[in-house]
PDB file of C-alpha atoms and ligand atoms in Angstrom:
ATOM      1  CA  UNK F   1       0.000   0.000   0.000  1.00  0.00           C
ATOM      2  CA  UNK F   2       0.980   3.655  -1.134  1.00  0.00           C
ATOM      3  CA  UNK F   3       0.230   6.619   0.944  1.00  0.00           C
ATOM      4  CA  UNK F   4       0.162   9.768  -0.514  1.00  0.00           C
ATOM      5  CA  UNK F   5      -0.476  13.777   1.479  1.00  0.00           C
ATOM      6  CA  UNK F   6      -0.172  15.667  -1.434  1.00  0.00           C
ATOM      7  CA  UNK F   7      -2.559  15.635  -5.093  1.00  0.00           C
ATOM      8  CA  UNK F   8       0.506  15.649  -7.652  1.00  0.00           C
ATOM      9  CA  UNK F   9       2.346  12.071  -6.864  1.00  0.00           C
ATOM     10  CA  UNK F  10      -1.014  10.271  -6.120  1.00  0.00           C
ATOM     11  CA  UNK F  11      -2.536  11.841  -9.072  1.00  0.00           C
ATOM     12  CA  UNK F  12       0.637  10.597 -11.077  1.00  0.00           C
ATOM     13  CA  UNK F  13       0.054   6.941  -9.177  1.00  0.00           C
ATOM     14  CA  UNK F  14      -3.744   7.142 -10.617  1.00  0.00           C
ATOM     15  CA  UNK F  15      -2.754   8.040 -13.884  1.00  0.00           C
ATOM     16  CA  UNK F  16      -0.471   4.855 -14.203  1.00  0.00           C
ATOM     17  CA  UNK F  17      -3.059   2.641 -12.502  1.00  0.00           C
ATOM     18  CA  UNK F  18      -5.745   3.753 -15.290  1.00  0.00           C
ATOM     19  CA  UNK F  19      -3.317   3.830 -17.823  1.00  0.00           C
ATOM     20  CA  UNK F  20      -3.193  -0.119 -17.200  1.00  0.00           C
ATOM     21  CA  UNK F  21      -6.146  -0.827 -17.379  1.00  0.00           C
ATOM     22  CA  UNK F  22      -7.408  -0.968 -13.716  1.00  0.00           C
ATOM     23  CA  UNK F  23     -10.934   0.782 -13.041  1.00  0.00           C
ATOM     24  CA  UNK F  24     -10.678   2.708  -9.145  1.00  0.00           C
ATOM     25  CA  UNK F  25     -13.237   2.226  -6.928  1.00  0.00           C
ATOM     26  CA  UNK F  26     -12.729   5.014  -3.896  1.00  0.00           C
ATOM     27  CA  UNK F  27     -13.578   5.098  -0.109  1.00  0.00           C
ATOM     28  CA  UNK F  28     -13.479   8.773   2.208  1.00  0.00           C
ATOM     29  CA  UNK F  29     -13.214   8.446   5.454  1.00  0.00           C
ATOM     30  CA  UNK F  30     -11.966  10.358   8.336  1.00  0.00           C
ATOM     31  CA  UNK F  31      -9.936   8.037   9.816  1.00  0.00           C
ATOM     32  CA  UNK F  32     -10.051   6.019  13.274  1.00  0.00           C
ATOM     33  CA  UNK F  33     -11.258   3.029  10.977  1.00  0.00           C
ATOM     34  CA  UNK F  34     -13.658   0.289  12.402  1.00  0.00           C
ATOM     35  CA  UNK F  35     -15.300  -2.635  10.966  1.00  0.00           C
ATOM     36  CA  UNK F  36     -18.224  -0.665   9.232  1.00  0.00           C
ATOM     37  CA  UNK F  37     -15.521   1.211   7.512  1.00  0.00           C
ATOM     38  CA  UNK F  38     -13.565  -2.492   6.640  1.00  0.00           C
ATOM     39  CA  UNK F  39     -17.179  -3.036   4.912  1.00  0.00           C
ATOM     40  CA  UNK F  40     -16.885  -0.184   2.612  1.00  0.00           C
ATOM     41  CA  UNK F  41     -13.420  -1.234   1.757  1.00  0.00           C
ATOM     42  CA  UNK F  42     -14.773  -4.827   0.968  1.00  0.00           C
ATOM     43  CA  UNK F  43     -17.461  -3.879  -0.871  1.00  0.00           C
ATOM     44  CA  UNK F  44     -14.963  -1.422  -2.964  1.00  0.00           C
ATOM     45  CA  UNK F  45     -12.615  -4.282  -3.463  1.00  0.00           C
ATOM     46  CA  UNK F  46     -15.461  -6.374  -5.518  1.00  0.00           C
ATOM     47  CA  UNK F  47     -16.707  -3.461  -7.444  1.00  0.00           C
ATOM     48  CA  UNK F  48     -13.106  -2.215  -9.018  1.00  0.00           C
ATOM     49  CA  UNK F  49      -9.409  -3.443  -9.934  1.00  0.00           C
ATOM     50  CA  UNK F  50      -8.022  -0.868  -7.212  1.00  0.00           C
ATOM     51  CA  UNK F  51      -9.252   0.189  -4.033  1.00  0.00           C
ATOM     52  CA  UNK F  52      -7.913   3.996  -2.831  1.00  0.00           C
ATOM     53  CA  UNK F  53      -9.368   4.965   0.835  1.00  0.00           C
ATOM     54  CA  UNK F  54      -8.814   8.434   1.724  1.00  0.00           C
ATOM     55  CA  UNK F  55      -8.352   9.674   5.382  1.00  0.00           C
ATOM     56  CA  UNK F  56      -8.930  13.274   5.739  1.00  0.00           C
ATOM     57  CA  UNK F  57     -10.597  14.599   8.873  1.00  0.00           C
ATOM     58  CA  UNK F  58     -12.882  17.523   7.395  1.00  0.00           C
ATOM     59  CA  UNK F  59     -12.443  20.759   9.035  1.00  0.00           C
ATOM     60  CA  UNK F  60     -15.184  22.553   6.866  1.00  0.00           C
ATOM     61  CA  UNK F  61     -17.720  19.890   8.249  1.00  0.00           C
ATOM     62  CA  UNK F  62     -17.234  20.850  11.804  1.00  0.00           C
ATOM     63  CA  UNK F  63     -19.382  23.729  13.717  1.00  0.00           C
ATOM     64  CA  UNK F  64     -17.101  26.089  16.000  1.00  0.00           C
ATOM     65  CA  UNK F  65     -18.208  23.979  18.930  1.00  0.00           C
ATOM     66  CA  UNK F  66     -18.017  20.814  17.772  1.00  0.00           C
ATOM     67  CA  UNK F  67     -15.692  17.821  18.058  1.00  0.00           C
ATOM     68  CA  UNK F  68     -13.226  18.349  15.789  1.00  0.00           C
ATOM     69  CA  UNK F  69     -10.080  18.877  18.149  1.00  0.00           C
ATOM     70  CA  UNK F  70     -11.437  15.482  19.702  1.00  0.00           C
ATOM     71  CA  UNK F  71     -12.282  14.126  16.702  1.00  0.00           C
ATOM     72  CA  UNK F  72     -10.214  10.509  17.230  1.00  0.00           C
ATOM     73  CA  UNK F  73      -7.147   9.887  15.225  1.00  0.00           C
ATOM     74  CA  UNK F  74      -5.414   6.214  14.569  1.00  0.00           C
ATOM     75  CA  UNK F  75      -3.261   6.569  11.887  1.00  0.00           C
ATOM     76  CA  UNK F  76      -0.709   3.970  12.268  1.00  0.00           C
ATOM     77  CA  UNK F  77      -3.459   1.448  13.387  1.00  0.00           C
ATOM     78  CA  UNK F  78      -5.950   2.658  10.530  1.00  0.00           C
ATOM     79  CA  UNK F  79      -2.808   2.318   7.709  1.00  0.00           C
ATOM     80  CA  UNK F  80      -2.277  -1.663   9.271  1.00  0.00           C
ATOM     81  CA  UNK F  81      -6.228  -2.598   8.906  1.00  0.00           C
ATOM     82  CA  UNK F  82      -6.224  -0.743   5.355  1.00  0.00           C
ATOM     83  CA  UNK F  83      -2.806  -2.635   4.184  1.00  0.00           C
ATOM     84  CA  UNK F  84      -4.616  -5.844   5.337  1.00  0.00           C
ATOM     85  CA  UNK F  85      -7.883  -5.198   3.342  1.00  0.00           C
ATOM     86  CA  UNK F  86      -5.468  -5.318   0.208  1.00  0.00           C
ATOM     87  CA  UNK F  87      -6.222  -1.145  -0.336  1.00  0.00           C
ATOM     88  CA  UNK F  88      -3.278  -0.202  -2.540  1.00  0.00           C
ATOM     89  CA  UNK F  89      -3.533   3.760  -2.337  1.00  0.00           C
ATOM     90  CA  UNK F  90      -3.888   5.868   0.857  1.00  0.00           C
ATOM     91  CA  UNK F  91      -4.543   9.241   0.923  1.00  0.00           C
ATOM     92  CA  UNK F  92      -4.028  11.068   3.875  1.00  0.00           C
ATOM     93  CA  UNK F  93      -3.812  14.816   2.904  1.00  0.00           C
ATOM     94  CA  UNK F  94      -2.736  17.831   5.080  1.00  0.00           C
ATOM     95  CA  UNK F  95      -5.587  20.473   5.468  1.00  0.00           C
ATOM     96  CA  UNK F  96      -3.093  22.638   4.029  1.00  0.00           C
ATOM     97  CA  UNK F  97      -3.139  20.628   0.696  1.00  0.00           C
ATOM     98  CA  UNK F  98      -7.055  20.528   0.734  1.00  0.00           C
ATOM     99  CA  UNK F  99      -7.689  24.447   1.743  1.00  0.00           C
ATOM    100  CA  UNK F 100      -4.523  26.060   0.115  1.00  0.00           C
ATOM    101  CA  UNK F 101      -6.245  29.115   0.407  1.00  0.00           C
ATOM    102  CA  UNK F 102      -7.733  28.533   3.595  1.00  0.00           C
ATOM    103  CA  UNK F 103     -11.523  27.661   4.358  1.00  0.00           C
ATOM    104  CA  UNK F 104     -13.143  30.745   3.903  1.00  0.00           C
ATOM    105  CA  UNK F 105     -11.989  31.386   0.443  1.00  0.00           C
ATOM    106  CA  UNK F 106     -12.847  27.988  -0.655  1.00  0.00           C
ATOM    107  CA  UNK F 107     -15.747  27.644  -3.126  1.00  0.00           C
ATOM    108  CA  UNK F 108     -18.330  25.297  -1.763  1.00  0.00           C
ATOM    109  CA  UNK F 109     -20.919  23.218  -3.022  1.00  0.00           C
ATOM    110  CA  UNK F 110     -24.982  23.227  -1.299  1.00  0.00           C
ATOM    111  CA  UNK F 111     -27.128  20.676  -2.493  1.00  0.00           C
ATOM    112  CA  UNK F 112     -30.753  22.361  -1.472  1.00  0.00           C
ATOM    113  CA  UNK F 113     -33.794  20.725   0.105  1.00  0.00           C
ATOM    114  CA  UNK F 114     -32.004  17.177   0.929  1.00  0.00           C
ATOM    115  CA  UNK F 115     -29.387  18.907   2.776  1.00  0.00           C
ATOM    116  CA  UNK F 116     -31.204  21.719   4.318  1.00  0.00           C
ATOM    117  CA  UNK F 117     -33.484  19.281   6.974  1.00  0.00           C
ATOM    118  CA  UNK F 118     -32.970  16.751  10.139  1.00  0.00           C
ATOM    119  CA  UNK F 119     -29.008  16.929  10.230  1.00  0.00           C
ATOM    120  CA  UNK F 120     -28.775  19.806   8.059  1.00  0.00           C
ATOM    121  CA  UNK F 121     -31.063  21.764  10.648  1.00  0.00           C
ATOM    122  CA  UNK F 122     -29.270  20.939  13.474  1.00  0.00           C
ATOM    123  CA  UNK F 123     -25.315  20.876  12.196  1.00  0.00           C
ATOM    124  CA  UNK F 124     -25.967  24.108   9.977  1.00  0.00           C
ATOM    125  CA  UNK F 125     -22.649  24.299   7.285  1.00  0.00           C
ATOM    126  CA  UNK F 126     -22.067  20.627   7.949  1.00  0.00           C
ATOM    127  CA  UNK F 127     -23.442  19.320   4.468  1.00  0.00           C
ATOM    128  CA  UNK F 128     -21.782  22.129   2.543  1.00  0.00           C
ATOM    129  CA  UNK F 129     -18.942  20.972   4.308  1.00  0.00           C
ATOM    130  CA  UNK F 130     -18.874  17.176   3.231  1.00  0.00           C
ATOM    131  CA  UNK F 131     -20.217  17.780  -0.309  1.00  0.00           C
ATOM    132  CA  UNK F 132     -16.969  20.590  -0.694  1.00  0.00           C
ATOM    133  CA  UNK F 133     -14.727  18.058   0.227  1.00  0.00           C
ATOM    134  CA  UNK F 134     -16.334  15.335  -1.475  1.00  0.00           C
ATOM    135  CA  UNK F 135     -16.132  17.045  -4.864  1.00  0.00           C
ATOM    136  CA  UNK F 136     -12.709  17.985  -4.313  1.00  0.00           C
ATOM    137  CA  UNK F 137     -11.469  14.658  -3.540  1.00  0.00           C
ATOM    138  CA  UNK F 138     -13.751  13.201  -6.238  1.00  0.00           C
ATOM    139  CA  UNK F 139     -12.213  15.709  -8.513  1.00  0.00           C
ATOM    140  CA  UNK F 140      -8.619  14.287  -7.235  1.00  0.00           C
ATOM    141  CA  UNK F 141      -9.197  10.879  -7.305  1.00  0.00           C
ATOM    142  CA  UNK F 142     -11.875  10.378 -10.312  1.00  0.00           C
ATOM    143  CA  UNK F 143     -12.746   6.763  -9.281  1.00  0.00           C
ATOM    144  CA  UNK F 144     -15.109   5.289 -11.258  1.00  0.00           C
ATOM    145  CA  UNK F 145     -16.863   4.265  -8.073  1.00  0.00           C
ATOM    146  CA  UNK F 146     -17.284   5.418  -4.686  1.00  0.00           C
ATOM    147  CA  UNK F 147     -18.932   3.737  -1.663  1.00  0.00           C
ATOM    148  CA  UNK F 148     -20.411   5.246   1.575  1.00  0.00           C
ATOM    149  CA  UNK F 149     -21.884   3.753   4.505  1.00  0.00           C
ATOM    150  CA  UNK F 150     -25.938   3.882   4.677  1.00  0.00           C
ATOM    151  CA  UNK F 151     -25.379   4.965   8.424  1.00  0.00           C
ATOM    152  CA  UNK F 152     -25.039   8.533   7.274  1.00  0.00           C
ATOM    153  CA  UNK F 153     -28.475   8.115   5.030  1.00  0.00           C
ATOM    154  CA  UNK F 154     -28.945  11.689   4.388  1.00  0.00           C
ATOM    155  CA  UNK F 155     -24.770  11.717   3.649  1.00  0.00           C
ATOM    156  CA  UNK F 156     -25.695   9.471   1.358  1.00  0.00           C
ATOM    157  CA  UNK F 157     -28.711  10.899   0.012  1.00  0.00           C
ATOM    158  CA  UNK F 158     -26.768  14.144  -0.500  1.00  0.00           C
ATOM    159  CA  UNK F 159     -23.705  13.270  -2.341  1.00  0.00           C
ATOM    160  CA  UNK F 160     -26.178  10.735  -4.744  1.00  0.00           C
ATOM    161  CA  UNK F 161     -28.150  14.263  -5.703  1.00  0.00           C
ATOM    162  CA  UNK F 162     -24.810  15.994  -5.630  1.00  0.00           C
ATOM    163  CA  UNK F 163     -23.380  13.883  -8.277  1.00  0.00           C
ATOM    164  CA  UNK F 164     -26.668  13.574 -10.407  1.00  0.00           C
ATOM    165  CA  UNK F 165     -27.201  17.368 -10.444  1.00  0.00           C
ATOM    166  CA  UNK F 166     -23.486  18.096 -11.499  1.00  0.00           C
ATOM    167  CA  UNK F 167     -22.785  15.055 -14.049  1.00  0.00           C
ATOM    168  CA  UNK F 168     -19.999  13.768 -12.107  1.00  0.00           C
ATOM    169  CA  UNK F 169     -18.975  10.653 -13.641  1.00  0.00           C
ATOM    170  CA  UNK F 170     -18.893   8.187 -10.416  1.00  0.00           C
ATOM    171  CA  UNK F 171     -21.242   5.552  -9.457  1.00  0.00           C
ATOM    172  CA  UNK F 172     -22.145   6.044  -5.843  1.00  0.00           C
ATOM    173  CA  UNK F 173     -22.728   2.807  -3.968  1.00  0.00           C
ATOM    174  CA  UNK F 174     -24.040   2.461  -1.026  1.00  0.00           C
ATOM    175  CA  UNK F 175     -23.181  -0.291   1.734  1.00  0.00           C
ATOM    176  CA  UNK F 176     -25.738  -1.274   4.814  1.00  0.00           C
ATOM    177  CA  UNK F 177     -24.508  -0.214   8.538  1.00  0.00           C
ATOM    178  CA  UNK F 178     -22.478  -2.585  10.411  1.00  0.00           C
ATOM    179  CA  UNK F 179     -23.680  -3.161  14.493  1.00  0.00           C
ATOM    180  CA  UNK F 180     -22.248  -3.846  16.957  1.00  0.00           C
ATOM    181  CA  UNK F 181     -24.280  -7.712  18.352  1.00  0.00           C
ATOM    182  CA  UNK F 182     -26.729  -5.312  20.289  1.00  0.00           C
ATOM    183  CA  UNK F 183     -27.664  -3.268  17.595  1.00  0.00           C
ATOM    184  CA  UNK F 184     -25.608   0.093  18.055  1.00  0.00           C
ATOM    185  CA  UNK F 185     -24.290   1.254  14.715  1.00  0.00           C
ATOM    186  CA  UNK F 186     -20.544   1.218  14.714  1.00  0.00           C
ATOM    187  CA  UNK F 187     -19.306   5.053  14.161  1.00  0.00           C
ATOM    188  CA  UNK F 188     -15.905   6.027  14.929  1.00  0.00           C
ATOM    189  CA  UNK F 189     -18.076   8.658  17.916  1.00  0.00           C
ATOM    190  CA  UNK F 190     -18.763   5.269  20.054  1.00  0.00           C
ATOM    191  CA  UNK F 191     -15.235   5.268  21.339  1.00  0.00           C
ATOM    192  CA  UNK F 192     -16.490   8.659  23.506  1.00  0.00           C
ATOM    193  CA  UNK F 193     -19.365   6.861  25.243  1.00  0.00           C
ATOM    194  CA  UNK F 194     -18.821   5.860  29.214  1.00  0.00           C
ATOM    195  CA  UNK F 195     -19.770   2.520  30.302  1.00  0.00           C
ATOM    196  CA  UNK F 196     -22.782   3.464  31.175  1.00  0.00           C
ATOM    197  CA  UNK F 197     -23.591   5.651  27.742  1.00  0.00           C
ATOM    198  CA  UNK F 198     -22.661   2.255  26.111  1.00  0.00           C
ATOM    199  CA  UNK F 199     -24.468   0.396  27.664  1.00  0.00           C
ATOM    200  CA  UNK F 200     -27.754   2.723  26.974  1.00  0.00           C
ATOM    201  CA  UNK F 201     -26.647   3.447  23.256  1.00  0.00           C
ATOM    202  CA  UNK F 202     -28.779   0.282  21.858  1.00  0.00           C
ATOM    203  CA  UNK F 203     -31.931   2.215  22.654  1.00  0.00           C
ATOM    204  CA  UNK F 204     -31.259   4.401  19.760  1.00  0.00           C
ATOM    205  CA  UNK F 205     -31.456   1.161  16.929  1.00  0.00           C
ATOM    206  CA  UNK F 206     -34.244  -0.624  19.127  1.00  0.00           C
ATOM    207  CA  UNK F 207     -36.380   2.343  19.098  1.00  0.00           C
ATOM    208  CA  UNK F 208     -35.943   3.070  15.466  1.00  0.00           C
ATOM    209  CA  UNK F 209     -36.954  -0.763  14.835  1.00  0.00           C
ATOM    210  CA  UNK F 210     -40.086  -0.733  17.258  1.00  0.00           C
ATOM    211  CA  UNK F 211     -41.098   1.951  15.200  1.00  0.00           C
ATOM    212  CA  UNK F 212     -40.324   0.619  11.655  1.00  0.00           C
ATOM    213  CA  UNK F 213     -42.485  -2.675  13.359  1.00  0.00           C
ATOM    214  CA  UNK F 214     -45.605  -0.289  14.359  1.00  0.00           C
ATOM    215  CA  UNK F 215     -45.724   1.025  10.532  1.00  0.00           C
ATOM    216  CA  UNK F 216     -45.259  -2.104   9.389  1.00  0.00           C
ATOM    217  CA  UNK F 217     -47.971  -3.773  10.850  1.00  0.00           C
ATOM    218  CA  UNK F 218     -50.183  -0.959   9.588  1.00  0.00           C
ATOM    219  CA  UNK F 219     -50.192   2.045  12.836  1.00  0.00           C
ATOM    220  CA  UNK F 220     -49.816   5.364  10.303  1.00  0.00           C
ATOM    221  CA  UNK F 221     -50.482   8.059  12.846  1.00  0.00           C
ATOM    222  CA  UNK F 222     -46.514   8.681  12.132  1.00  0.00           C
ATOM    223  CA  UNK F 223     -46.813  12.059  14.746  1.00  0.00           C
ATOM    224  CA  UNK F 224     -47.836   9.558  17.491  1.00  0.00           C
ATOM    225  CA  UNK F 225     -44.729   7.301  16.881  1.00  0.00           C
ATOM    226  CA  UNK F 226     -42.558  10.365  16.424  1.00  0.00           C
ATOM    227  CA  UNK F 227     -43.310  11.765  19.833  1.00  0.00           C
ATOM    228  CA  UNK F 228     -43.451   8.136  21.551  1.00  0.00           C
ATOM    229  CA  UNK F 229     -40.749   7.672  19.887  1.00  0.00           C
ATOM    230  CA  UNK F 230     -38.641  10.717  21.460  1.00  0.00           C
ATOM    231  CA  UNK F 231     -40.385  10.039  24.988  1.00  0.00           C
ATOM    232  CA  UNK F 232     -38.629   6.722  24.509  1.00  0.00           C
ATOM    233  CA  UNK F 233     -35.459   8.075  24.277  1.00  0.00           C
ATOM    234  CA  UNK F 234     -35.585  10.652  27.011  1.00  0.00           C
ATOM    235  CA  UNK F 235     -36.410   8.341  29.316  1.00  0.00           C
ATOM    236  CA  UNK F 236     -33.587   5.959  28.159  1.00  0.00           C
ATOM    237  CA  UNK F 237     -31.070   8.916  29.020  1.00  0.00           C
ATOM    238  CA  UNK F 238     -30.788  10.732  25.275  1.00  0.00           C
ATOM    239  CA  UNK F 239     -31.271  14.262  24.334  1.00  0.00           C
ATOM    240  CA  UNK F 240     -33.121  13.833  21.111  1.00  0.00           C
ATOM    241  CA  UNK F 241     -32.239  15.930  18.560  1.00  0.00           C
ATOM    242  CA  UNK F 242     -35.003  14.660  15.798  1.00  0.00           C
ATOM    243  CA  UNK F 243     -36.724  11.421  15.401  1.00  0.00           C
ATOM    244  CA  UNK F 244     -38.385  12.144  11.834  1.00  0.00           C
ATOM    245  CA  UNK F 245     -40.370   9.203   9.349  1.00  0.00           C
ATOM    246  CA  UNK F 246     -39.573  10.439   6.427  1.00  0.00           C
ATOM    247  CA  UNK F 247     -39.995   9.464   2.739  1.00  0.00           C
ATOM    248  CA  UNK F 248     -36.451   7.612   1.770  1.00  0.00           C
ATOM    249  CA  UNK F 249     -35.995   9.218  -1.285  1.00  0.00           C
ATOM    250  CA  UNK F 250     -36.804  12.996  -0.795  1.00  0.00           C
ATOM    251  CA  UNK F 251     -36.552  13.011   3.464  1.00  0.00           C
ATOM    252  CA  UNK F 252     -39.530  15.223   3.631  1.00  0.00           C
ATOM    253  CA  UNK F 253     -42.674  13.817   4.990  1.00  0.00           C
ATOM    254  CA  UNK F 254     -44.552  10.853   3.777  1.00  0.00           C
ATOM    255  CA  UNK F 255     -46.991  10.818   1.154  1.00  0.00           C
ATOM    256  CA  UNK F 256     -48.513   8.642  -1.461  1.00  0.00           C
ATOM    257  CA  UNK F 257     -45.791   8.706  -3.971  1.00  0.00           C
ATOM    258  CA  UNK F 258     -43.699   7.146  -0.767  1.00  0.00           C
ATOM    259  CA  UNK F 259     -42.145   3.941  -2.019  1.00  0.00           C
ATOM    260  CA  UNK F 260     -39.656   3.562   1.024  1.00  0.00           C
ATOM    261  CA  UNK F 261     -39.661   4.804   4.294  1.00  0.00           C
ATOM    262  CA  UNK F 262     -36.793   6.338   6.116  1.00  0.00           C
ATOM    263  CA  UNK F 263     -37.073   6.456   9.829  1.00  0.00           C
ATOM    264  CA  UNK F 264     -33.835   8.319  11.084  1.00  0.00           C
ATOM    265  CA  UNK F 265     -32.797   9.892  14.759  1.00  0.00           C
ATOM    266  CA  UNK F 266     -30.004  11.384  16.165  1.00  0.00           C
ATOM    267  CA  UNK F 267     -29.684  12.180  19.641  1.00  0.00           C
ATOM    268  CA  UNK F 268     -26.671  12.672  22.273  1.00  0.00           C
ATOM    269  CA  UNK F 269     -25.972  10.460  25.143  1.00  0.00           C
ATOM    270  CA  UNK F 270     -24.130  13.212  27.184  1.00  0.00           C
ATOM    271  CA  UNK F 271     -22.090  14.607  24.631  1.00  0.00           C
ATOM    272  CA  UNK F 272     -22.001  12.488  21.916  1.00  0.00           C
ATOM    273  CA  UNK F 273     -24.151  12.703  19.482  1.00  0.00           C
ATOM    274  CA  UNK F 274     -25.356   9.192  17.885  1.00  0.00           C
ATOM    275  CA  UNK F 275     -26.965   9.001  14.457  1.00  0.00           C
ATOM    276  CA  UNK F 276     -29.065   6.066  12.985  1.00  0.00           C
ATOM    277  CA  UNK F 277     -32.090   4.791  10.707  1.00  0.00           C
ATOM    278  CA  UNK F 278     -33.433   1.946   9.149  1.00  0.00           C
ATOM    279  CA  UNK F 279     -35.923   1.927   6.522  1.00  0.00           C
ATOM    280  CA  UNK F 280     -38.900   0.247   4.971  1.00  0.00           C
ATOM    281  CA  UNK F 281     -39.933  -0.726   1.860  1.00  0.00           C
ATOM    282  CA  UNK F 282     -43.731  -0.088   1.126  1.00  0.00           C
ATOM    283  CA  UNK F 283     -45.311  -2.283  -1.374  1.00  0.00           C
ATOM    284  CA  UNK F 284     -47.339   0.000  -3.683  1.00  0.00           C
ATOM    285  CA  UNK F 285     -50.442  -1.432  -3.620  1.00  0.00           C
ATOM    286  CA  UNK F 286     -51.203  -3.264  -0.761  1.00  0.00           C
ATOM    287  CA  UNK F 287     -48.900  -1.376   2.124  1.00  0.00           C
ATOM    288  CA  UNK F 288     -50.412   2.116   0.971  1.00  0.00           C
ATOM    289  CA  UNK F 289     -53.655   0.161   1.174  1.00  0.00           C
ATOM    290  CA  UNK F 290     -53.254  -0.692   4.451  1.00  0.00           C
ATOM    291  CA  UNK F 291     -51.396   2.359   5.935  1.00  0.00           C
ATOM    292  CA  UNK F 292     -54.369   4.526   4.180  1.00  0.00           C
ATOM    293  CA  UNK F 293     -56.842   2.656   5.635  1.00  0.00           C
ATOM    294  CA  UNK F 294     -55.343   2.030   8.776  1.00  0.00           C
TER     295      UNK F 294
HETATM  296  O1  LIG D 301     -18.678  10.117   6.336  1.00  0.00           O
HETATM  297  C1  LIG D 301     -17.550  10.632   6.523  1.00  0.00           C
HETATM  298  O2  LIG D 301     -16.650  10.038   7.120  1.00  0.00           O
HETATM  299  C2  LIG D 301     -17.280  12.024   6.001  1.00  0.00           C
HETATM  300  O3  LIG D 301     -18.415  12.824   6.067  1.00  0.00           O
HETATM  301  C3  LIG D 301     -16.688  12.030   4.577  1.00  0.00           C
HETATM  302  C4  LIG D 301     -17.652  11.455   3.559  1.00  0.00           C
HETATM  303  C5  LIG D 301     -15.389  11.238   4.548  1.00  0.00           C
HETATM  304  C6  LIG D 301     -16.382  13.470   4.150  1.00  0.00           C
HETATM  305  O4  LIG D 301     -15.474  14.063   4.994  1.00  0.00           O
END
């Protein structure tokens, strides 16, 4: 495995890789790598000849008061794990070589309406922030494929309408969340829980699935299971931030057209904030049927 901090040799690397042949599938990440991440990386390996993970922790996707001095940092245990998945390029960039001209002169990217709800409301800047630093490192790396975790759904969501909108030539792929055995969503954030935080941080993934079960078996007053849904985590110990049903492929509210449901919460166990959804497929006919009728 090659590791690279600055665009001109890796871009030199890429150009030989293509030039024989080899199609690039791509993987961003900010680093302190865990299984989930391992998943992308596997799921990159089938898709293309090589597999290039970048590790960049995003400035321009952090508010002023959040966790980005904290933000946890492995690199000589992230390089081993990536060197064992096969990866053959790492990218590890300075911020220096990202924001040459610093982060307020940089030119950003805003994807509207899918970016501006749920996270977007609460982490204002932060989706701006990923879809900048997406571009740029799509525009460094020009994989033919790139994979993201479904964890960060409206992440996901956002770069898909990102790359749509601006005819970027990638295939976006999208790989389910890894768990932990009682449910909780592996994110590198887990490592800040106590104990005791860990031991409550389940509640988030059981609550989303009790709810994905009520509308399921046909209970559509969705306001009810929102606000049950939030009680549920207060009580657990969480300060919910949104608990929101939402249709899965514009994440506003539910409505006839609605072929999948998204049910997605974050919420902080002291201060760490959690993020997590699962969905649900409606059949057209007979789950509208049912969820109209009640
Ligand atoms: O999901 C992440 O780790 C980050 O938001 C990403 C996509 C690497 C951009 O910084």
């Amino acid at each position: 495995m090659r590791t690279y901090t600055s665009n001109t040799p890796l871009q030199a690397a890429l150009h030989n890789l293509r030039r024989g042949g080899q199609s690039i599938a791509f993987v961003p990440t900010m680093g302190s790598l865990h299984e989930g991440h391992l998943n992308l990386v596997r799921k990159a390996r089938q898709l293309c000849d090589a597999v290039v993970v970048s590790i960049f922790v995003n400035p321009l996707q952090f508010g002023p008061h959040e966790d980005l001095d904290a933000y946890p940092r492995s690199m000589a245990a992230d390089k081993q794990k990536l060197f064992r998945e096969g990866v053959q390029i790492l990218y590890a960039p300075t911020v220096e070589e990202i924001y040459p001209e610093g982060m307020t002169a940089q030119t950003q990217v805003h994807v509207p309406d899918l970016g501006d709800t749920l996270c977007g409301t609460s982490r204002p800047g932060h989706f701006d922030g990923v879809t900048t630093v997406v571009s740029k490192l799509f525009n460094i790396v020009q994989p033919d494929v790139a994979v993201f975790g479904e964890k960060d759904f409206q992440q996901l969501s956002i770069v898909r309408k990102m790359v749509r909108d601006l005819c970027m030539p990638v295939k976006i792929v999208g790989v389910a969340t890894t768990r932990d055995e009682d449910g909780l969503a592996m994110s590198s954030r887990n490592g800040y829980l106590s104990l005791q935080q860990r031991h409550i941080a389940p509640v988030l993934h059981d609550t989303l699935n009790s709810c994905r079960e009520a509308i399921a078996c046909g209970f559509d007053n969705f306001l009810q299971l929102e606000s049950h849904a939030r009680m549920k985590l207060l009580q657990a110990g969480f300060q919910p931030d949104y608990f929101a049903i939402r249709d899965a492929r514009t994440l506003r509210s539910v409505t006839e057209d609605t072929e999948e449901i998204a049910i997605l919460a974050a919420a902080r166990l002291g201060s760490t904030r959690l993020i997590d959804n699962v969905r649900l497929a409606l059949n057209p006919v007979s789950d509208w049927g049912m969820l109209a009728d009640g």
